[in-house]
Short mmCIF file of C-alpha atoms in Angstrom, two decimals:
data_model
loop_
_atom_site.label_atom_id
_atom_site.label_comp_id
_atom_site.label_asym_id
_atom_site.label_seq_id
_atom_site.Cartn_x
_atom_site.Cartn_y
_atom_site.Cartn_z
CA TYR X 12 4.00 -5.93 -5.12
CA GLN X 13 0.66 -3.04 -5.42
CA PHE X 14 0.56 -3.58 -1.10
CA LEU X 15 -3.49 -1.67 -0.49
CA TYR X 16 -4.30 0.80 2.52
CA SER X 17 -8.14 2.08 4.04
CA ASP X 18 -9.85 4.29 6.01
CA ALA X 19 -13.64 6.05 5.99
CA GLN X 20 -10.72 9.95 5.22
CA ARG X 21 -8.78 10.56 2.81
CA THR X 22 -7.35 12.45 4.78
CA LYS X 23 -5.42 9.57 6.90
CA LEU X 24 -4.50 8.40 3.46
CA ASP X 25 -2.93 11.56 1.73
CA LYS X 26 -0.74 11.27 4.51
CA MET X 27 0.34 8.51 4.26
CA ALA X 28 0.77 8.56 0.76
CA ARG X 29 2.93 11.66 0.55
CA GLY X 30 4.71 9.34 4.00
CA VAL X 31 5.59 6.59 1.28
CA GLN X 32 6.61 8.64 -1.67
CA LYS X 33 10.04 10.09 -0.08
CA LEU X 34 10.76 6.10 0.84
CA GLY X 35 10.56 5.47 -2.63
CA TRP X 36 7.08 3.72 -2.82
CA LYS X 37 5.05 4.73 -6.21
CA ASN X 38 1.66 5.95 -5.62
CA MET X 39 -0.59 4.24 -7.70
CA GLY X 40 -3.66 6.15 -6.44
CA MET X 41 -6.54 5.70 -4.26
CA GLU X 42 -10.45 5.05 -5.46
CA ARG X 43 -13.09 5.63 -3.16
CA ASN X 44 -15.07 0.91 -2.92
CA LYS X 45 -18.54 -0.16 -1.98
CA LYS X 46 -18.64 0.76 1.51
CA GLY X 47 -17.77 4.02 1.32
CA TYR X 48 -14.26 4.23 2.42
CA PHE X 49 -10.81 5.20 0.52
CA VAL X 50 -8.60 2.88 -0.33
CA LEU X 51 -5.32 3.87 -1.44
CA SER X 52 -2.48 1.89 -3.78
CA ILE X 53 1.03 1.90 -2.62
CA ALA X 54 3.92 -0.20 -5.45
CA LYS X 55 7.09 -1.37 -6.43
CA VAL X 56 9.26 -3.10 -8.20
CA MET X 57 10.85 -6.05 -6.09
CA ARG X 58 11.50 -9.60 -5.98
CA HIS X 59 10.35 -11.90 -2.90
CA ASN X 60 9.97 -15.09 -2.55
CA ILE X 61 7.25 -16.87 0.09
CA GLN X 62 9.21 -15.96 3.54
CA SER X 63 10.48 -12.62 2.05
CA ILE X 64 7.35 -11.96 1.38
CA THR X 65 5.81 -13.05 4.47
CA ILE X 66 8.36 -10.44 5.44
CA TRP X 67 7.00 -7.05 3.69
CA GLU X 68 3.41 -7.56 4.40
CA ASP X 69 4.83 -8.05 8.70
CA SER X 70 5.68 -4.21 7.47
CA MET X 71 3.38 -3.40 5.42
CA ARG X 72 0.82 -4.45 8.42
CA ALA X 73 3.24 -2.08 10.49
CA LEU X 74 2.85 0.87 8.69
CA GLY X 75 -0.63 0.74 9.22
CA ASN X 76 -1.06 0.94 11.64
CA GLN X 77 2.29 4.12 11.70
CA TYR X 78 -0.30 5.87 9.63
CA ALA X 79 -3.22 4.60 11.69
CA VAL X 80 -4.65 2.67 8.64
CA ALA X 81 -6.31 -0.14 7.29
CA TYR X 82 -3.45 -2.54 6.04
CA MET X 83 -5.63 -4.58 2.96
CA GLY X 84 -2.77 -7.13 1.56
CA TRP X 85 -0.81 -7.36 -1.33
CA ASP X 86 -1.71 -7.64 -4.94
CA ILE X 87 1.14 -8.47 -7.66
CA SER X 88 0.81 -5.23 -10.00
CA HIS X 89 0.69 -6.12 -13.07
CA LYS X 90 1.56 -2.09 -14.02
CA ASP X 91 5.00 -0.71 -13.90
CA PRO X 92 5.54 1.75 -10.50
CA THR X 93 8.89 2.89 -12.05
CA LYS X 94 6.36 5.08 -14.46
#
């Protein structure tokens, strides 16, 4: 799964990327969107059902709040974050 975060300040997302890597997350990269905001993608191999992804989404939202960045949502990654 990939989880996406955004902010106008790249430094906040860089700090978040370093923090979550210590927790086993893979930094899948950062891009700038059309509105000029930076978007960070982090990923981890996981298995979920509808109930568990809802719980994870709540925790991912809280993680964004912890770093004062906007949580944008999740997607099923087609890239293997273990590589």
